[in-house]
Short mmCIF file of C-alpha atoms and ligand atoms in Angstrom, two decimals:
data_model
loop_
_atom_site.label_atom_id
_atom_site.label_comp_id
_atom_site.label_asym_id
_atom_site.label_seq_id
_atom_site.Cartn_x
_atom_site.Cartn_y
_atom_site.Cartn_z
CA MET A 1 -17.13 -7.78 6.72
CA ASN A 2 -18.47 -9.81 3.82
CA LEU A 3 -20.34 -7.18 1.83
CA LYS A 4 -22.26 -8.67 -1.07
CA LYS A 5 -24.95 -6.48 -2.57
CA ILE A 6 -23.88 -2.88 -3.08
CA LEU A 7 -26.07 -0.01 -4.22
CA ILE A 8 -23.94 2.56 -6.07
CA THR A 9 -25.86 5.77 -6.78
CA GLY A 10 -24.78 8.06 -9.62
CA GLY A 11 -22.80 5.25 -11.25
CA ALA A 12 -23.39 6.57 -14.77
CA GLY A 13 -21.65 9.88 -13.99
CA PHE A 14 -17.99 10.81 -14.15
CA ILE A 15 -16.59 9.44 -10.87
CA GLY A 16 -19.38 6.88 -10.42
CA SER A 17 -18.61 5.17 -13.73
CA HIS A 18 -14.94 4.79 -12.78
CA LEU A 19 -15.96 3.37 -9.41
CA VAL A 20 -18.49 0.95 -10.90
CA ARG A 21 -15.90 -0.29 -13.41
CA LEU A 22 -13.31 -0.81 -10.65
CA PHE A 23 -15.73 -2.73 -8.39
CA VAL A 24 -17.28 -4.85 -11.16
CA ASN A 25 -13.84 -5.96 -12.38
CA LYS A 26 -12.18 -6.32 -8.98
CA TYR A 27 -14.99 -7.95 -6.97
CA PRO A 28 -16.70 -10.73 -8.96
CA ASP A 29 -18.33 -11.96 -5.72
CA TYR A 30 -20.15 -8.70 -5.11
CA LYS A 31 -23.25 -7.57 -6.95
CA MET A 32 -23.17 -3.91 -8.00
CA VAL A 33 -26.54 -2.22 -8.54
CA ASN A 34 -26.08 1.13 -10.26
CA LEU A 35 -28.98 3.50 -9.60
CA ASP A 36 -28.91 6.63 -11.74
CA LYS A 37 -31.50 9.11 -13.00
CA LEU A 38 -29.46 9.71 -16.18
CA THR A 39 -29.53 13.48 -16.00
CA TYR A 40 -27.50 15.42 -18.59
CA ALA A 41 -24.41 14.29 -16.61
CA GLY A 42 -25.26 10.57 -16.52
CA ASN A 43 -24.41 8.51 -19.55
CA LEU A 44 -24.60 4.74 -19.99
CA ALA A 45 -22.00 5.03 -22.76
CA ASN A 46 -19.54 5.48 -19.88
CA LEU A 47 -20.08 1.82 -18.94
CA THR A 48 -20.37 -0.14 -22.19
CA ASP A 49 -17.32 -2.27 -21.32
CA ILE A 50 -18.96 -3.76 -18.21
CA GLU A 51 -22.70 -3.45 -18.98
CA ASN A 52 -23.11 -7.20 -19.53
CA ALA A 53 -21.05 -8.34 -16.55
CA PRO A 54 -22.93 -10.91 -14.42
CA ASN A 55 -22.27 -8.94 -11.20
CA TYR A 56 -23.69 -5.68 -12.57
CA GLU A 57 -27.21 -4.28 -12.91
CA PHE A 58 -28.40 -0.84 -13.95
CA ILE A 59 -31.61 0.71 -12.64
CA LYS A 60 -32.89 4.05 -13.86
CA GLY A 61 -34.43 6.03 -11.00
CA ASP A 62 -34.51 9.22 -8.99
CA ILE A 63 -33.20 9.37 -5.40
CA VAL A 64 -35.66 12.21 -4.73
CA ASP A 65 -38.56 9.74 -5.09
CA ALA A 66 -38.86 8.42 -1.51
CA ASP A 67 -41.42 5.67 -2.24
CA PHE A 68 -39.32 4.31 -5.08
CA ILE A 69 -36.17 4.30 -2.92
CA HIS A 70 -37.96 2.49 -0.09
CA SER A 71 -39.31 -0.20 -2.40
CA LEU A 72 -35.88 -0.62 -4.00
CA PHE A 73 -34.28 -1.25 -0.59
CA LYS A 74 -37.04 -3.73 0.29
CA GLN A 75 -36.67 -5.60 -2.97
CA TYR A 76 -32.86 -5.79 -3.08
CA GLN A 77 -31.86 -5.96 0.61
CA PHE A 78 -28.60 -4.10 0.00
CA ASP A 79 -25.65 -4.75 2.28
CA ALA A 80 -24.06 -1.40 1.54
CA VAL A 81 -24.57 1.90 -0.23
CA ILE A 82 -21.92 4.00 -1.95
CA HIS A 83 -23.69 7.28 -2.59
CA LEU A 84 -22.37 9.48 -5.40
CA ALA A 85 -25.54 10.69 -7.13
CA ALA A 86 -25.64 14.46 -7.02
CA GLU A 87 -25.95 17.64 -8.97
CA SER A 88 -22.25 18.43 -9.13
CA HIS A 89 -21.54 21.65 -11.05
CA VAL A 90 -21.06 24.89 -9.07
CA ASP A 91 -22.11 27.22 -11.93
CA ARG A 92 -25.39 25.36 -12.36
CA SER A 93 -26.02 25.60 -8.61
CA ILE A 94 -25.72 29.38 -8.87
CA ALA A 95 -28.28 29.41 -11.71
CA SER A 96 -30.68 26.76 -10.27
CA PRO A 97 -30.12 26.06 -6.56
CA MET A 98 -33.36 24.09 -6.05
CA ASP A 99 -32.19 21.15 -8.20
CA PHE A 100 -29.21 20.87 -5.87
CA ILE A 101 -31.30 21.14 -2.73
CA MET A 102 -33.65 18.42 -3.94
CA THR A 103 -31.12 15.87 -5.20
CA ASN A 104 -28.23 16.51 -2.85
CA ILE A 105 -30.15 17.06 0.39
CA VAL A 106 -33.58 15.44 0.00
CA GLY A 107 -32.17 12.61 -2.13
CA THR A 108 -29.52 11.81 0.50
CA ALA A 109 -32.14 11.95 3.27
CA ASN A 110 -34.32 9.48 1.33
CA LEU A 111 -31.43 7.02 1.06
CA LEU A 112 -30.62 7.38 4.76
CA ASN A 113 -34.27 6.80 5.71
CA ALA A 114 -34.52 3.73 3.48
CA ALA A 115 -31.31 2.28 4.95
CA LYS A 116 -32.52 2.99 8.49
CA ALA A 117 -35.90 1.38 7.83
CA ASN A 118 -34.55 -1.72 6.10
CA TRP A 119 -31.31 -2.49 7.92
CA THR A 120 -31.88 -4.55 11.05
CA ASP A 121 -28.46 -6.11 11.70
CA LEU A 122 -26.37 -2.92 11.51
CA SER A 123 -23.10 -4.74 12.22
CA SER A 124 -22.79 -5.94 8.63
CA LYS A 125 -23.95 -2.78 6.81
CA LEU A 126 -22.30 0.39 5.54
CA PHE A 127 -23.57 3.69 4.16
CA TYR A 128 -20.66 5.41 2.36
CA HIS A 129 -21.30 9.04 1.45
CA VAL A 130 -19.04 10.55 -1.22
CA SER A 131 -18.53 14.26 -0.68
CA THR A 132 -16.37 17.23 -1.59
CA ASP A 133 -13.68 19.45 -0.11
CA GLU A 134 -15.84 22.47 -1.00
CA VAL A 135 -17.75 21.99 2.27
CA TYR A 136 -14.73 23.47 4.08
CA GLY A 137 -15.00 26.80 2.25
CA SER A 138 -12.14 28.80 0.77
CA LEU A 139 -8.49 28.98 1.85
CA GLY A 140 -6.09 31.93 1.80
CA GLU A 141 -2.53 31.58 0.57
CA THR A 142 -1.54 29.06 3.22
CA GLY A 143 -3.03 26.12 5.10
CA MET A 144 -4.86 22.98 4.05
CA PHE A 145 -8.25 21.43 4.73
CA GLU A 146 -8.09 18.76 7.45
CA GLU A 147 -10.90 16.46 8.55
CA THR A 148 -11.38 18.74 11.58
CA THR A 149 -11.61 21.99 9.56
CA PRO A 150 -14.96 23.66 10.38
CA TYR A 151 -17.54 23.63 7.60
CA ASP A 152 -17.97 26.93 5.74
CA PRO A 153 -19.74 26.20 2.42
CA ARG A 154 -20.20 29.22 0.18
CA SER A 155 -22.05 28.12 -2.98
CA PRO A 156 -25.48 26.48 -3.23
CA TYR A 157 -23.64 23.33 -4.41
CA SER A 158 -21.24 23.19 -1.46
CA ALA A 159 -24.00 24.14 1.00
CA SER A 160 -26.14 21.27 -0.31
CA LYS A 161 -23.22 18.83 0.01
CA ALA A 162 -22.40 20.14 3.52
CA SER A 163 -26.03 19.65 4.46
CA SER A 164 -25.97 16.07 3.22
CA ASP A 165 -22.74 15.39 5.15
CA HIS A 166 -24.40 16.72 8.32
CA LEU A 167 -27.43 14.48 7.76
CA VAL A 168 -25.21 11.42 7.29
CA ARG A 169 -23.37 12.17 10.57
CA ALA A 170 -26.66 12.88 12.33
CA TYR A 171 -27.99 9.43 11.34
CA TYR A 172 -24.79 7.87 12.69
CA HIS A 173 -25.01 9.65 16.04
CA THR A 174 -28.79 9.44 16.47
CA TYR A 175 -29.70 6.07 14.95
CA LYS A 176 -26.27 4.34 14.97
CA LEU A 177 -26.49 3.94 11.20
CA PRO A 178 -23.01 2.73 10.15
CA VAL A 179 -21.64 5.48 7.93
CA VAL A 180 -18.39 6.73 6.48
CA ILE A 181 -17.74 9.99 4.58
CA SER A 182 -14.94 11.08 2.27
CA ASN A 183 -14.29 14.64 1.07
CA CYS A 184 -12.30 14.83 -2.13
CA SER A 185 -10.63 17.59 -4.15
CA ASN A 186 -11.13 18.32 -7.89
CA ASN A 187 -11.07 15.19 -10.05
CA TYR A 188 -9.90 15.01 -13.65
CA GLY A 189 -9.77 12.21 -16.22
CA SER A 190 -11.87 10.52 -18.88
CA HIS A 191 -15.70 10.62 -19.12
CA GLN A 192 -16.19 14.00 -17.39
CA PHE A 193 -19.01 16.12 -18.80
CA PRO A 194 -17.49 19.06 -20.73
CA GLU A 195 -18.86 21.75 -18.46
CA LYS A 196 -16.09 21.33 -15.88
CA LEU A 197 -12.87 23.28 -16.52
CA ILE A 198 -10.60 20.61 -18.01
CA PRO A 199 -12.93 18.82 -20.48
CA LEU A 200 -14.64 22.12 -21.43
CA PHE A 201 -11.32 23.68 -22.35
CA ILE A 202 -10.17 20.58 -24.26
CA HIS A 203 -13.46 20.64 -26.20
CA ASN A 204 -13.18 24.38 -26.93
CA ILE A 205 -9.55 24.22 -28.03
CA LYS A 206 -10.37 21.38 -30.38
CA ASN A 207 -13.16 23.49 -31.89
CA ASN A 208 -11.21 26.80 -31.88
CA LYS A 209 -13.65 28.36 -29.42
CA PRO A 210 -12.83 30.91 -26.69
CA LEU A 211 -11.54 29.63 -23.33
CA PRO A 212 -13.58 31.49 -20.67
CA VAL A 213 -11.23 32.11 -17.73
CA TYR A 214 -13.14 33.39 -14.69
CA GLY A 215 -11.75 36.56 -13.09
CA LYS A 216 -7.97 36.74 -13.29
CA GLY A 217 -7.49 32.97 -13.42
CA GLU A 218 -5.73 33.10 -10.06
CA ASN A 219 -7.97 30.69 -8.15
CA ILE A 220 -6.27 27.50 -7.04
CA ARG A 221 -7.55 23.93 -7.12
CA ASP A 222 -5.97 20.63 -6.00
CA TRP A 223 -6.34 18.11 -8.85
CA LEU A 224 -6.63 14.33 -8.46
CA TRP A 225 -6.73 11.62 -11.16
CA VAL A 226 -10.27 10.18 -11.06
CA GLU A 227 -9.04 6.57 -10.95
CA ASP A 228 -7.04 7.43 -7.82
CA HIS A 229 -10.28 8.72 -6.26
CA ALA A 230 -11.99 5.43 -7.13
CA ARG A 231 -9.06 3.53 -5.54
CA ALA A 232 -9.37 5.67 -2.42
CA ILE A 233 -13.11 4.90 -2.18
CA ASP A 234 -12.30 1.19 -2.50
CA VAL A 235 -9.78 1.38 0.36
CA ILE A 236 -12.08 3.44 2.60
CA PHE A 237 -15.08 1.20 1.84
CA HIS A 238 -13.17 -1.90 2.91
CA LYS A 239 -10.93 -0.60 5.70
CA ALA A 240 -12.41 2.51 7.31
CA LYS A 241 -13.67 2.63 10.86
CA VAL A 242 -17.41 3.30 10.96
CA GLY A 243 -18.29 6.92 11.73
CA GLU A 244 -15.00 8.30 10.37
CA THR A 245 -14.30 10.95 7.75
CA TYR A 246 -11.37 10.91 5.32
CA ASN A 247 -10.01 13.69 3.12
CA ILE A 248 -8.82 12.62 -0.35
CA GLY A 249 -6.55 14.85 -2.43
CA GLY A 250 -3.74 14.91 -4.93
CA HIS A 251 -1.22 17.22 -3.20
CA ASN A 252 -1.31 18.86 -6.59
CA GLU A 253 -2.25 22.54 -6.44
CA TRP A 254 -2.54 24.57 -9.63
CA LYS A 255 -3.46 28.19 -10.27
CA ASN A 256 -6.18 27.99 -12.96
CA ILE A 257 -4.27 30.06 -15.51
CA ASP A 258 -1.12 27.94 -15.13
CA LEU A 259 -3.14 24.75 -15.55
CA ILE A 260 -4.90 26.21 -18.60
CA LYS A 261 -1.52 27.04 -20.19
CA VAL A 262 -0.40 23.44 -19.67
CA ILE A 263 -3.59 22.21 -21.37
CA CYS A 264 -2.98 24.63 -24.27
CA LYS A 265 0.60 23.43 -24.70
CA VAL A 266 -0.28 19.72 -24.64
CA MET A 267 -3.22 20.32 -27.01
CA ASP A 268 -0.99 22.19 -29.51
CA LYS A 269 1.39 19.23 -29.43
CA GLN A 270 -1.28 16.55 -29.74
CA LEU A 271 -3.19 18.42 -32.47
CA GLY A 272 0.01 19.22 -34.39
CA ARG A 273 -0.63 22.98 -34.18
CA PRO A 274 2.19 25.54 -33.79
CA GLU A 275 3.03 26.21 -30.11
CA GLY A 276 1.04 29.22 -28.82
CA THR A 277 -2.03 28.62 -31.04
CA SER A 278 -4.36 27.48 -28.24
CA GLU A 279 -3.26 30.16 -25.74
CA LYS A 280 -4.64 32.78 -28.14
CA LEU A 281 -8.12 31.42 -27.30
CA ILE A 282 -7.82 32.48 -23.62
CA THR A 283 -10.56 35.00 -22.85
CA TYR A 284 -10.95 36.57 -19.41
CA VAL A 285 -14.64 36.72 -18.44
CA THR A 286 -16.70 37.91 -15.45
CA ASP A 287 -15.80 35.98 -12.35
CA ARG A 288 -18.02 33.23 -10.90
CA ALA A 289 -20.21 34.69 -8.13
CA GLY A 290 -18.71 33.90 -4.71
CA HIS A 291 -15.76 32.15 -6.40
CA ASP A 292 -13.77 30.21 -3.76
CA MET A 293 -10.11 31.28 -3.94
CA ARG A 294 -8.16 28.19 -3.01
CA TYR A 295 -8.70 24.54 -2.10
CA ALA A 296 -5.95 22.27 -0.76
CA ILE A 297 -6.42 18.91 0.88
CA ASP A 298 -4.37 17.35 3.64
CA ALA A 299 -4.83 13.60 3.03
CA THR A 300 -2.39 12.49 5.75
CA LYS A 301 -5.07 10.59 7.70
CA LEU A 302 -5.94 8.43 4.68
CA LYS A 303 -2.25 7.76 4.01
CA ASN A 304 -1.29 6.98 7.61
CA GLU A 305 -4.38 4.99 8.63
CA LEU A 306 -5.34 3.20 5.41
CA GLY A 307 -2.18 3.38 3.27
CA TRP A 308 -3.64 5.24 0.26
CA THR A 309 -1.54 7.64 -1.85
CA PRO A 310 -2.17 8.97 -5.39
CA SER A 311 -0.57 6.81 -8.08
CA LEU A 312 -0.27 9.15 -11.03
CA GLN A 313 1.84 12.30 -11.56
CA PHE A 314 -0.19 15.21 -12.92
CA GLU A 315 1.94 15.68 -16.06
CA GLU A 316 1.24 12.08 -17.10
CA GLY A 317 -2.43 12.30 -16.06
CA ILE A 318 -3.21 15.42 -18.06
CA GLU A 319 -1.55 14.00 -21.20
CA LYS A 320 -3.57 10.78 -20.85
CA THR A 321 -6.75 12.78 -20.22
CA ILE A 322 -6.32 15.00 -23.29
CA GLN A 323 -5.48 11.97 -25.39
CA TRP A 324 -8.67 10.25 -24.21
CA TYR A 325 -10.93 13.15 -25.22
CA LEU A 326 -9.21 13.45 -28.60
CA THR A 327 -9.43 9.72 -29.27
CA ASN A 328 -13.03 9.47 -28.06
CA GLU A 329 -14.41 12.14 -30.33
CA GLU A 330 -17.71 10.28 -30.65
CA TRP A 331 -18.27 10.37 -26.87
CA LEU A 332 -17.53 14.09 -26.77
CA ASN A 333 -19.79 14.80 -29.75
CA ASN A 334 -22.61 12.71 -28.27
CA VAL A 335 -22.66 14.46 -24.91
CA THR A 336 -22.55 17.90 -26.48
CA SER A 337 -25.24 17.15 -29.08
CA GLY A 338 -28.40 15.06 -29.49
CA ALA A 339 -30.43 14.89 -26.30
CA TYR A 340 -27.95 17.16 -24.55
CA GLN A 341 -27.58 19.76 -27.28
CA HIS A 342 -30.19 22.18 -26.03
CA TYR A 343 -28.77 22.17 -22.53
CA TYR A 344 -25.20 22.44 -23.69
CA GLU A 345 -25.73 25.24 -26.16
CA LYS A 346 -27.79 27.24 -23.72
CA GLN A 347 -25.06 27.07 -21.11
CA TYR A 348 -21.86 27.20 -23.07
CA ASN A 349 -22.05 28.28 -26.67
CA ASN A 350 -22.61 31.95 -26.03
CA ARG A 351 -19.56 32.52 -23.86
P1 NAD B 401 -21.52 13.87 -12.24
O1 NAD B 401 -22.35 15.10 -12.34
O2 NAD B 401 -20.59 13.53 -13.33
O3 NAD B 401 -22.46 12.59 -12.01
C1 NAD B 401 -23.58 12.63 -11.14
C2 NAD B 401 -24.44 11.42 -11.46
O4 NAD B 401 -25.57 11.45 -10.57
C3 NAD B 401 -24.99 11.43 -12.89
O5 NAD B 401 -24.84 10.16 -13.47
C4 NAD B 401 -26.46 11.79 -12.71
O6 NAD B 401 -27.30 11.23 -13.72
C5 NAD B 401 -26.75 11.20 -11.34
N1 NAD B 401 -27.88 11.87 -10.67
C6 NAD B 401 -28.08 13.21 -10.56
N2 NAD B 401 -29.25 13.45 -9.91
C7 NAD B 401 -29.78 12.23 -9.61
C8 NAD B 401 -30.97 11.83 -8.94
N3 NAD B 401 -31.85 12.74 -8.47
N4 NAD B 401 -31.21 10.51 -8.79
C9 NAD B 401 -30.33 9.59 -9.28
N5 NAD B 401 -29.19 9.91 -9.94
C10 NAD B 401 -28.92 11.23 -10.10
O7 NAD B 401 -20.76 14.02 -10.83
P2 NAD B 401 -19.30 13.52 -10.43
O8 NAD B 401 -18.33 14.59 -10.74
O9 NAD B 401 -19.09 12.15 -10.90
O10 NAD B 401 -19.48 13.50 -8.82
C11 NAD B 401 -19.96 12.35 -8.15
C12 NAD B 401 -20.00 12.64 -6.66
O11 NAD B 401 -18.70 12.98 -6.20
C13 NAD B 401 -20.89 13.82 -6.29
O12 NAD B 401 -21.56 13.50 -5.09
C14 NAD B 401 -19.93 14.97 -6.08
O13 NAD B 401 -20.43 15.90 -5.16
C15 NAD B 401 -18.71 14.25 -5.56
N6 NAD B 401 -17.41 14.88 -5.84
C16 NAD B 401 -17.08 15.27 -7.12
C17 NAD B 401 -15.82 15.82 -7.36
C18 NAD B 401 -15.37 16.23 -8.75
O14 NAD B 401 -14.29 16.80 -8.90
N7 NAD B 401 -16.12 15.94 -9.80
C19 NAD B 401 -14.91 15.97 -6.30
C20 NAD B 401 -15.31 15.58 -5.01
C21 NAD B 401 -16.56 15.04 -4.80
O1 DAU B 402 -13.29 20.53 -5.21
C1 DAU B 402 -14.17 19.52 -5.60
C2 DAU B 402 -15.20 20.06 -6.56
O2 DAU B 402 -14.52 20.31 -7.79
C3 DAU B 402 -16.36 19.11 -6.79
O3 DAU B 402 -17.06 18.95 -5.58
C4 DAU B 402 -17.30 19.65 -7.87
O4 DAU B 402 -18.32 18.71 -8.13
C5 DAU B 402 -16.49 19.89 -9.14
O5 DAU B 402 -17.32 20.46 -10.11
C6 DAU B 402 -15.30 20.80 -8.86
O6 DAU B 402 -15.73 22.16 -8.57
P1 DAU B 402 -14.98 23.45 -9.19
O7 DAU B 402 -15.92 24.56 -9.19
O8 DAU B 402 -13.65 23.65 -8.54
O9 DAU B 402 -14.70 22.88 -10.69
P2 DAU B 402 -14.83 23.58 -12.13
O10 DAU B 402 -14.23 22.63 -13.10
O11 DAU B 402 -16.18 24.10 -12.39
O12 DAU B 402 -13.85 24.84 -12.00
C7 DAU B 402 -12.48 24.70 -11.69
C8 DAU B 402 -11.89 26.11 -11.60
O13 DAU B 402 -11.88 26.69 -12.91
C9 DAU B 402 -12.69 27.06 -10.74
O14 DAU B 402 -11.79 27.93 -10.06
C10 DAU B 402 -13.53 27.85 -11.73
C11 DAU B 402 -12.65 27.90 -12.96
N1 DAU B 402 -13.38 27.91 -14.26
C12 DAU B 402 -14.29 26.94 -14.49
C13 DAU B 402 -15.00 26.89 -15.67
C14 DAU B 402 -16.03 25.83 -15.92
C15 DAU B 402 -13.08 28.86 -15.24
O15 DAU B 402 -12.21 29.73 -15.03
N2 DAU B 402 -13.77 28.81 -16.40
C16 DAU B 402 -14.73 27.87 -16.67
O16 DAU B 402 -15.35 27.90 -17.77
#
């Protein structure tokens, strides 16, 4: 397939910005159109290194606006869509589920409808939906999520993502829209908004603020370097069979409290503080409502069929990540102040 004009939604966010950077640098013959509403989580400062590239264009817009999305498809005649735009934070979905229902479900439906209406020769098109392992629910002590694991979403966020996955598959089966879906585990790395565990804790340690550990800190997540996720999307986009689903994961399970202690140790070292200083900031707080216990991804299908494996060991990745946030103080200060300050303080300063 010779895919030329690609609509990437949510390209100013955490994962989207890594994906846009990878595609702009790796595929000079493609044109990447980044559509993003620039919510609190979207930030054009994530893309300053490629913003003037000839194969890149940014458009500010909302995927919930159906008329706008239809006219965009008409105007640009996209060959493919890689859809990442979403409300992505579980805690916010507990506080404000409707934002998630609108963007994640209605927004995805609008994109599917626009693709369906505008794509005539389906053989050369692709709608790639980027999703999460949270759609599979919560694991006990053993087992892993496989592509065939039944859906069992338990938060408004995961239910909205599960709903969007179902819509994408429904458009494949009903209208033959060429789609592919990937479900990925927890990402970490640079440019992640400091509301998610790792950047929030780095930010708080730096500022000597409490580290709010939910419940007993015993929940388990499977962490993947964000650039490895972007590489996986690249491989799936170019090699996947239409209609398929692929799990993406790091084979890298950590109990929250153990991960937090690693962050504390690396931060002490990088900040030149005596060992044990940051751990004193650990504060156990009320658990997240409906907190999923454990996620673990079996990514064997992606490895065996398309040859993808993670490239980076966690120990190296977390050191690089912490170093990035400490070196890019201005980025961290910008996203937690200015236009974002009200939002950030309301959510996080009183913990
Ligand atoms: P993010 O919150 O950092 O970025 C989301 C982006 O979408 C932002 O730039 C935001 O401005 C944009 N956006 C939000 N609502 C929009 C709307 N209505 N119209 C247009 N743009 C809008 O999220 P992320 O962590 O980069 O996640 C990207 C995608 O990957 C999401 O679909 C998420 O569900 C999925 N995912 C994330 C993870 C993770 O660990 N972060 C893991 C697996 C899957
Ligand atoms: O699994 C993929 C998902 O990973 C993505 O789909 C989501 O978009 C992404 O936000 C992430 O969801 P989590 O809820 O797992 O990530 P979060 O960073 O919010 O939390 C990670 C774990 O840390 C979780 O068990 C809750 C806990 N936690 C989180 C925060 C923010 C705390 O103990 N304290 C905190 O302050």
